[in-house]
mmCIF file of C-alpha atoms in Angstrom:
data_model
loop_
_atom_site.group_PDB
_atom_site.id
_atom_site.type_symbol
_atom_site.label_atom_id
_atom_site.label_comp_id
_atom_site.label_asym_id
_atom_site.label_seq_id
_atom_site.Cartn_x
_atom_site.Cartn_y
_atom_site.Cartn_z
ATOM 1 C CA MET X 104 15.774 -4.065 -22.446
ATOM 2 C CA GLY X 105 16.897 -1.816 -24.875
ATOM 3 C CA LEU X 106 20.417 -2.344 -26.873
ATOM 4 C CA LEU X 107 22.483 -0.509 -24.380
ATOM 5 C CA ASP X 108 21.718 -3.011 -21.572
ATOM 6 C CA LYS X 109 22.999 -5.880 -23.596
ATOM 7 C CA ARG X 110 25.975 -7.624 -22.276
ATOM 8 C CA PRO X 111 27.793 -10.163 -24.141
ATOM 9 C CA ALA X 112 27.959 -14.116 -23.003
ATOM 10 C CA PRO X 113 30.380 -14.500 -20.310
ATOM 11 C CA ILE X 114 33.462 -16.661 -21.865
ATOM 12 C CA GLY X 115 33.778 -20.029 -20.745
ATOM 13 C CA ALA X 116 37.101 -21.314 -20.128
ATOM 14 C CA LEU X 117 39.451 -24.084 -19.652
ATOM 15 C CA VAL X 118 42.420 -24.479 -17.881
ATOM 16 C CA VAL X 119 44.969 -27.224 -18.651
ATOM 17 C CA ASP X 120 48.039 -28.285 -16.617
ATOM 18 C CA ASP X 121 49.373 -31.367 -14.718
ATOM 19 C CA GLU X 122 50.603 -29.296 -12.136
ATOM 20 C CA ALA X 123 48.055 -28.035 -9.648
ATOM 21 C CA TRP X 124 49.928 -25.004 -8.810
ATOM 22 C CA ALA X 125 50.051 -23.939 -12.397
ATOM 23 C CA ARG X 126 46.426 -24.646 -12.555
ATOM 24 C CA ARG X 127 45.603 -22.274 -9.886
ATOM 25 C CA ASN X 128 47.453 -19.809 -11.279
ATOM 26 C CA LEU X 129 45.775 -19.670 -14.496
ATOM 27 C CA THR X 130 42.538 -19.884 -12.658
ATOM 28 C CA ILE X 131 42.770 -16.798 -10.315
ATOM 29 C CA LEU X 132 44.085 -14.629 -12.887
ATOM 30 C CA LEU X 133 40.997 -15.285 -15.248
ATOM 31 C CA ARG X 134 38.701 -14.712 -12.210
ATOM 32 C CA ARG X 135 39.582 -10.780 -12.124
ATOM 33 C CA ASP X 136 38.069 -10.249 -15.452
ATOM 34 C CA PRO X 137 34.818 -9.742 -15.122
ATOM 35 C CA ASP X 138 34.180 -11.113 -19.123
ATOM 36 C CA ILE X 139 34.942 -14.596 -18.061
ATOM 37 C CA GLY X 140 32.244 -16.857 -17.094
ATOM 38 C CA ALA X 141 32.918 -20.707 -15.866
ATOM 39 C CA ILE X 142 36.598 -21.567 -15.852
ATOM 40 C CA VAL X 143 36.997 -25.408 -15.348
ATOM 41 C CA GLU X 144 40.321 -26.761 -14.717
ATOM 42 C CA CYS X 145 41.840 -30.712 -15.935
ATOM 43 C CA GLU X 146 44.919 -32.285 -15.494
ATOM 44 C CA SER X 147 45.209 -34.543 -18.004
ATOM 45 C CA GLY X 148 45.122 -34.438 -22.119
ATOM 46 C CA LEU X 149 42.683 -37.270 -22.376
ATOM 47 C CA GLU X 150 40.208 -35.040 -19.679
ATOM 48 C CA ALA X 151 40.617 -32.027 -21.416
ATOM 49 C CA ILE X 152 39.253 -33.967 -24.368
ATOM 50 C CA GLU X 153 36.358 -34.846 -22.815
ATOM 51 C CA GLU X 154 35.632 -31.449 -21.372
ATOM 52 C CA ILE X 155 36.161 -29.650 -24.561
ATOM 53 C CA ARG X 156 33.844 -31.777 -26.405
ATOM 54 C CA LYS X 157 31.309 -31.792 -23.498
ATOM 55 C CA SER X 158 31.144 -28.370 -22.249
ATOM 56 C CA LYS X 159 32.728 -26.459 -25.826
ATOM 57 C CA PRO X 160 34.947 -23.787 -23.640
ATOM 58 C CA ASP X 161 35.277 -20.727 -25.754
ATOM 59 C CA LEU X 162 38.495 -20.004 -24.368
ATOM 60 C CA VAL X 163 41.432 -23.237 -23.367
ATOM 61 C CA PHE X 164 44.846 -22.697 -21.758
ATOM 62 C CA LEU X 165 46.632 -25.523 -22.530
ATOM 63 C CA ASP X 166 49.688 -27.268 -21.533
ATOM 64 C CA VAL X 167 52.312 -28.388 -24.001
ATOM 65 C CA GLN X 168 53.602 -31.670 -22.025
ATOM 66 C CA MET X 169 51.669 -33.551 -20.161
ATOM 67 C CA PRO X 170 51.917 -37.461 -19.302
ATOM 68 C CA GLY X 171 50.137 -39.335 -21.681
ATOM 69 C CA CYS X 172 48.624 -36.821 -24.336
ATOM 70 C CA GLY X 173 50.477 -33.195 -24.406
ATOM 71 C CA GLY X 174 48.732 -30.550 -25.651
ATOM 72 C CA PHE X 175 49.684 -30.961 -29.649
ATOM 73 C CA ASP X 176 47.940 -34.708 -29.352
ATOM 74 C CA VAL X 177 44.878 -33.110 -27.642
ATOM 75 C CA LEU X 178 44.675 -30.820 -31.264
ATOM 76 C CA GLU X 179 44.966 -33.123 -33.050
ATOM 77 C CA LEU X 180 42.408 -36.050 -31.323
ATOM 78 C CA LEU X 181 39.627 -33.013 -31.413
ATOM 79 C CA GLY X 182 40.173 -32.460 -34.842
ATOM 80 C CA SER X 183 38.073 -29.753 -36.251
ATOM 81 C CA ASP X 184 35.792 -26.932 -34.641
ATOM 82 C CA LEU X 185 38.419 -26.042 -31.409
ATOM 83 C CA PRO X 186 37.615 -23.355 -29.243
ATOM 84 C CA THR X 187 40.651 -20.701 -29.109
ATOM 85 C CA ILE X 188 43.586 -22.013 -27.838
ATOM 86 C CA ILE X 189 46.246 -20.377 -25.475
ATOM 87 C CA PHE X 190 49.095 -22.096 -24.949
ATOM 88 C CA VAL X 191 51.400 -22.141 -22.064
ATOM 89 C CA THR X 192 54.578 -23.868 -21.671
ATOM 90 C CA ALA X 193 58.061 -23.608 -19.837
ATOM 91 C CA TYR X 194 59.269 -24.070 -22.907
ATOM 92 C CA ASP X 195 60.084 -22.226 -26.176
ATOM 93 C CA GLN X 196 60.974 -24.539 -28.507
ATOM 94 C CA TYR X 197 57.467 -25.487 -29.503
ATOM 95 C CA ALA X 198 56.469 -21.637 -30.200
ATOM 96 C CA LEU X 199 56.172 -22.480 -34.143
ATOM 97 C CA ARG X 200 54.583 -25.544 -33.910
ATOM 98 C CA ALA X 201 52.314 -24.191 -31.591
ATOM 99 C CA PHE X 202 51.071 -21.186 -34.294
ATOM 100 C CA GLU X 203 51.117 -23.337 -37.445
ATOM 101 C CA ALA X 204 48.725 -25.808 -35.488
ATOM 102 C CA GLY X 205 46.126 -22.427 -34.811
ATOM 103 C CA ALA X 206 46.926 -21.256 -31.254
ATOM 104 C CA LEU X 207 46.150 -17.924 -30.917
ATOM 105 C CA ASP X 208 48.457 -17.042 -27.779
ATOM 106 C CA TYR X 209 51.950 -19.126 -26.432
ATOM 107 C CA LEU X 210 52.482 -17.519 -22.865
ATOM 108 C CA LEU X 211 55.743 -19.134 -21.568
ATOM 109 C CA LYS X 212 56.286 -19.655 -17.785
ATOM 110 C CA PRO X 213 57.415 -17.674 -15.788
ATOM 111 C CA PHE X 214 55.045 -14.609 -16.814
ATOM 112 C CA ASP X 215 54.036 -11.941 -15.770
ATOM 113 C CA ASP X 216 50.195 -10.782 -14.859
ATOM 114 C CA ALA X 217 51.053 -7.951 -17.751
ATOM 115 C CA ARG X 218 51.896 -10.642 -20.156
ATOM 116 C CA PHE X 219 48.665 -12.774 -19.251
ATOM 117 C CA ARG X 220 46.204 -9.693 -19.601
ATOM 118 C CA ARG X 221 47.922 -9.201 -23.524
ATOM 119 C CA ALA X 222 46.919 -12.415 -24.407
ATOM 120 C CA LEU X 223 43.327 -12.356 -22.652
ATOM 121 C CA ASP X 224 42.800 -9.296 -24.686
ATOM 122 C CA ARG X 225 43.720 -11.228 -27.796
ATOM 123 C CA ALA X 226 41.543 -13.926 -27.056
ATOM 124 C CA LYS X 227 38.848 -11.392 -25.937
ATOM 125 C CA ASP X 228 38.852 -9.589 -29.170
ATOM 126 C CA LYS X 229 39.083 -12.549 -31.448
ATOM 127 C CA LEU X 230 36.008 -14.168 -29.483
ATOM 128 C CA ALA X 231 34.306 -10.969 -29.851
ATOM 129 C CA HIS X 232 34.317 -10.732 -33.638
ATOM 130 C CA TYR X 233 33.711 -14.818 -33.930
ATOM 131 C CA ALA X 234 30.581 -15.665 -35.170
ATOM 132 C CA PRO X 235 29.557 -19.289 -35.680
ATOM 133 C CA SER X 236 27.609 -18.533 -38.758
ATOM 134 C CA GLN X 237 30.920 -17.536 -40.159
ATOM 135 C CA LEU X 238 32.878 -20.737 -40.409
ATOM 136 C CA SER X 239 32.457 -22.348 -43.608
ATOM 137 C CA ARG X 240 33.767 -25.632 -45.227
ATOM 138 C CA VAL X 241 35.750 -25.397 -48.250
ATOM 139 C CA GLU X 242 34.614 -27.190 -51.458
ATOM 140 C CA ARG X 243 37.511 -26.528 -53.818
ATOM 141 C CA ILE X 244 41.232 -26.391 -53.031
ATOM 142 C CA VAL X 245 43.494 -24.293 -55.010
ATOM 143 C CA VAL X 246 46.272 -25.896 -55.883
ATOM 144 C CA LYS X 247 49.826 -24.779 -57.874
ATOM 145 C CA ASN X 248 51.485 -27.040 -59.893
ATOM 146 C CA ARG X 249 54.378 -26.647 -61.899
ATOM 147 C CA GLY X 250 53.500 -23.297 -63.598
ATOM 148 C CA GLU X 251 49.547 -24.199 -63.478
ATOM 149 C CA VAL X 252 46.690 -23.560 -61.216
ATOM 150 C CA LEU X 253 44.289 -26.293 -60.549
ATOM 151 C CA PHE X 254 41.066 -26.264 -58.676
ATOM 152 C CA LEU X 255 40.172 -29.813 -56.955
ATOM 153 C CA ASN X 256 37.185 -30.476 -55.505
ATOM 154 C CA VAL X 257 37.432 -31.148 -51.704
ATOM 155 C CA ALA X 258 35.001 -34.039 -52.213
ATOM 156 C CA ASP X 259 37.562 -35.987 -54.908
ATOM 157 C CA ILE X 260 40.356 -36.342 -52.271
ATOM 158 C CA ASP X 261 40.935 -39.896 -50.832
ATOM 159 C CA TRP X 262 43.024 -38.546 -48.242
ATOM 160 C CA ILE X 263 45.274 -36.594 -47.259
ATOM 161 C CA GLU X 264 49.062 -37.200 -45.481
ATOM 162 C CA ALA X 265 51.476 -34.899 -43.485
ATOM 163 C CA VAL X 266 54.519 -34.743 -45.267
ATOM 164 C CA GLY X 267 56.972 -32.390 -43.448
ATOM 165 C CA TYR X 268 54.917 -28.545 -43.358
ATOM 166 C CA TYR X 269 53.161 -29.633 -46.621
ATOM 167 C CA ALA X 270 50.528 -31.243 -46.609
ATOM 168 C CA CYS X 271 49.932 -34.126 -49.597
ATOM 169 C CA LEU X 272 46.731 -34.965 -51.247
ATOM 170 C CA HIS X 273 45.733 -38.649 -52.883
ATOM 171 C CA VAL X 274 43.273 -37.804 -55.331
ATOM 172 C CA GLY X 275 43.098 -41.333 -57.389
ATOM 173 C CA SER X 276 46.289 -41.855 -58.420
ATOM 174 C CA ASP X 277 47.347 -38.392 -58.427
ATOM 175 C CA THR X 278 48.986 -36.712 -56.041
ATOM 176 C CA HIS X 279 49.355 -32.907 -55.096
ATOM 177 C CA LEU X 280 51.349 -30.943 -52.253
ATOM 178 C CA LEU X 281 49.810 -28.853 -50.588
ATOM 179 C CA ARG X 282 52.013 -25.894 -48.633
ATOM 180 C CA ARG X 283 49.604 -26.238 -45.244
ATOM 181 C CA THR X 284 49.545 -28.388 -42.030
ATOM 182 C CA LEU X 285 47.686 -30.908 -41.625
ATOM 183 C CA LEU X 286 46.333 -29.361 -38.281
ATOM 184 C CA GLU X 287 45.443 -26.359 -40.541
ATOM 185 C CA LEU X 288 43.928 -27.930 -43.494
ATOM 186 C CA GLY X 289 41.398 -30.288 -41.383
ATOM 187 C CA ARG X 290 39.585 -28.125 -39.711
ATOM 188 C CA GLU X 291 38.520 -26.374 -42.888
ATOM 189 C CA LEU X 292 37.103 -30.109 -44.062
ATOM 190 C CA ASP X 293 33.921 -31.218 -43.571
ATOM 191 C CA ALA X 294 33.201 -34.116 -40.988
ATOM 192 C CA LYS X 295 33.152 -36.770 -43.842
ATOM 193 C CA PHE X 296 37.337 -35.997 -43.642
ATOM 194 C CA MET X 297 38.795 -37.640 -39.984
ATOM 195 C CA ARG X 298 42.116 -38.133 -38.669
ATOM 196 C CA ILE X 299 43.201 -41.547 -38.078
ATOM 197 C CA HIS X 300 46.570 -41.526 -37.562
ATOM 198 C CA ARG X 301 49.003 -38.557 -36.671
ATOM 199 C CA SER X 302 50.103 -38.022 -40.101
ATOM 200 C CA ILE X 303 46.950 -38.671 -42.277
ATOM 201 C CA ILE X 304 43.569 -37.703 -42.448
ATOM 202 C CA VAL X 305 41.027 -39.657 -44.407
ATOM 203 C CA ASN X 306 37.259 -38.930 -46.704
ATOM 204 C CA ILE X 307 35.530 -42.061 -44.454
ATOM 205 C CA ASP X 308 32.886 -42.438 -48.061
ATOM 206 C CA ARG X 309 36.087 -43.785 -49.937
ATOM 207 C CA ILE X 310 36.658 -46.553 -46.705
ATOM 208 C CA HIS X 311 35.484 -50.149 -48.021
ATOM 209 C CA GLY X 312 36.834 -51.720 -44.912
ATOM 210 C CA MET X 313 39.417 -51.921 -41.714
ATOM 211 C CA GLU X 314 41.798 -55.106 -41.665
ATOM 212 C CA LEU X 315 43.392 -57.039 -38.872
ATOM 213 C CA GLN X 316 47.501 -57.070 -38.717
ATOM 214 C CA ASN X 317 49.445 -59.639 -36.937
ATOM 215 C CA GLY X 318 50.613 -56.820 -34.488
ATOM 216 C CA GLY X 319 47.060 -56.627 -33.437
ATOM 217 C CA ASP X 320 46.820 -52.965 -35.209
ATOM 218 C CA TYR X 321 44.561 -52.381 -37.909
ATOM 219 C CA GLU X 322 44.945 -51.133 -41.548
ATOM 220 C CA VAL X 323 42.043 -48.849 -43.152
ATOM 221 C CA VAL X 324 41.422 -49.778 -46.723
ATOM 222 C CA LEU X 325 40.070 -47.969 -49.338
ATOM 223 C CA LYS X 326 38.289 -48.409 -52.399
ATOM 224 C CA SER X 327 41.132 -47.285 -54.591
ATOM 225 C CA LYS X 328 43.214 -50.616 -52.615
ATOM 226 C CA ALA X 329 45.696 -48.000 -50.991
ATOM 227 C CA ARG X 330 46.252 -48.965 -47.184
ATOM 228 C CA LEU X 331 46.590 -46.440 -44.582
ATOM 229 C CA ARG X 332 48.063 -47.361 -40.982
ATOM 230 C CA LEU X 333 45.143 -46.419 -38.019
ATOM 231 C CA SER X 334 46.150 -45.595 -34.710
ATOM 232 C CA ARG X 335 45.061 -47.163 -31.663
ATOM 233 C CA ARG X 336 44.762 -43.794 -29.764
ATOM 234 C CA PHE X 337 41.906 -42.926 -33.298
ATOM 235 C CA ARG X 338 40.530 -46.488 -33.466
ATOM 236 C CA LYS X 339 37.572 -46.524 -31.420
ATOM 237 C CA ARG X 340 36.258 -42.996 -32.894
ATOM 238 C CA LEU X 341 36.493 -44.404 -36.453
ATOM 239 C CA GLN X 342 35.027 -48.010 -35.783
ATOM 240 C CA ASP X 343 31.772 -45.448 -34.011
ATOM 241 C CA ARG X 344 32.028 -43.440 -37.097
ATOM 242 C CA MET X 345 31.458 -46.355 -39.298
ATOM 243 C CA GLY X 346 29.055 -48.287 -37.202
ATOM 244 C CA MET X 347 30.835 -51.237 -36.016
ATOM 245 C CA PRO X 348 28.860 -53.364 -33.171
ATOM 246 C CA PRO X 349 31.179 -52.946 -29.788
ATOM 247 C CA GLY X 350 33.485 -55.313 -29.159
ATOM 248 C CA CYS X 351 33.939 -55.565 -33.044
ATOM 249 C CA GLY X 352 37.569 -54.876 -33.344
#
C-alpha cells in the first residue's frame, strides 16, 4: 500500500447524556461523518468513566448536568490523560469553567448542524495533529513570588490544593501559589500524583497512612504530618493504588 492510500484511523466517539433523545441526536450527526468510527453511548457519568477507562475513545461529547455524577465530576475522577472533550449543555453559565477544565468546545443546546460541524471539525483538527509521544510530564514548575522566580522539582511537592482559580503547592513547610486550575495542572503531573478530594491532589510517595475518623471518613496522613481529607468517591482508587487488601476500610 502506498503512502497516498493510507487513511487515518477512524475516530472513536463517546456520547454521554442522561437524556436518550440528546444522545440519539448527537449519534445521528456523528454518523454522517466518514471519519467517525465506533460510537458508544452512556447515560450516566459513572458509566462514562468506566467506558473511557476501558475503550479510551478519542472524542467525548459530555453533558454537564447529570444525576449523581456530572460532566465536571467525570473529569475530576478520571484525572489525567483525558480524551478530547466537548461539553454539551443547556446552561451557558458553565462555559468558563469548561474551558478552564480543558474542554475543546462548549455546545449550547439547542445547537444547529452548522454549530455541531464547527465543533467536530475543531476536534478532528486537534486529533489529526496530536501524537501520543508529544505528551510529556513536567519535571519542574516555575513559580513567580515577590520579584523572584523559583524552579520547583515536581518530585518535591507533597500535595496540591485548589484555592479559587489558583493551585497552592505544598513543598515541606513552604507553600507557593500558581495561577493554574487543579484540573489543568493535574494533567501535567506523573502518575504518582492522585486526586483524593475535589480540591486536593497528593503525591503518593508522601503518604504515611490513612486514619479512620468518627464519621466513617478517612484522613490521609502525610510524612510531613499534614492531614488531608479523603473524599469517599476517591477512596477505593487510592486504596487500590496503595495496595490495601479488599475489605480493609
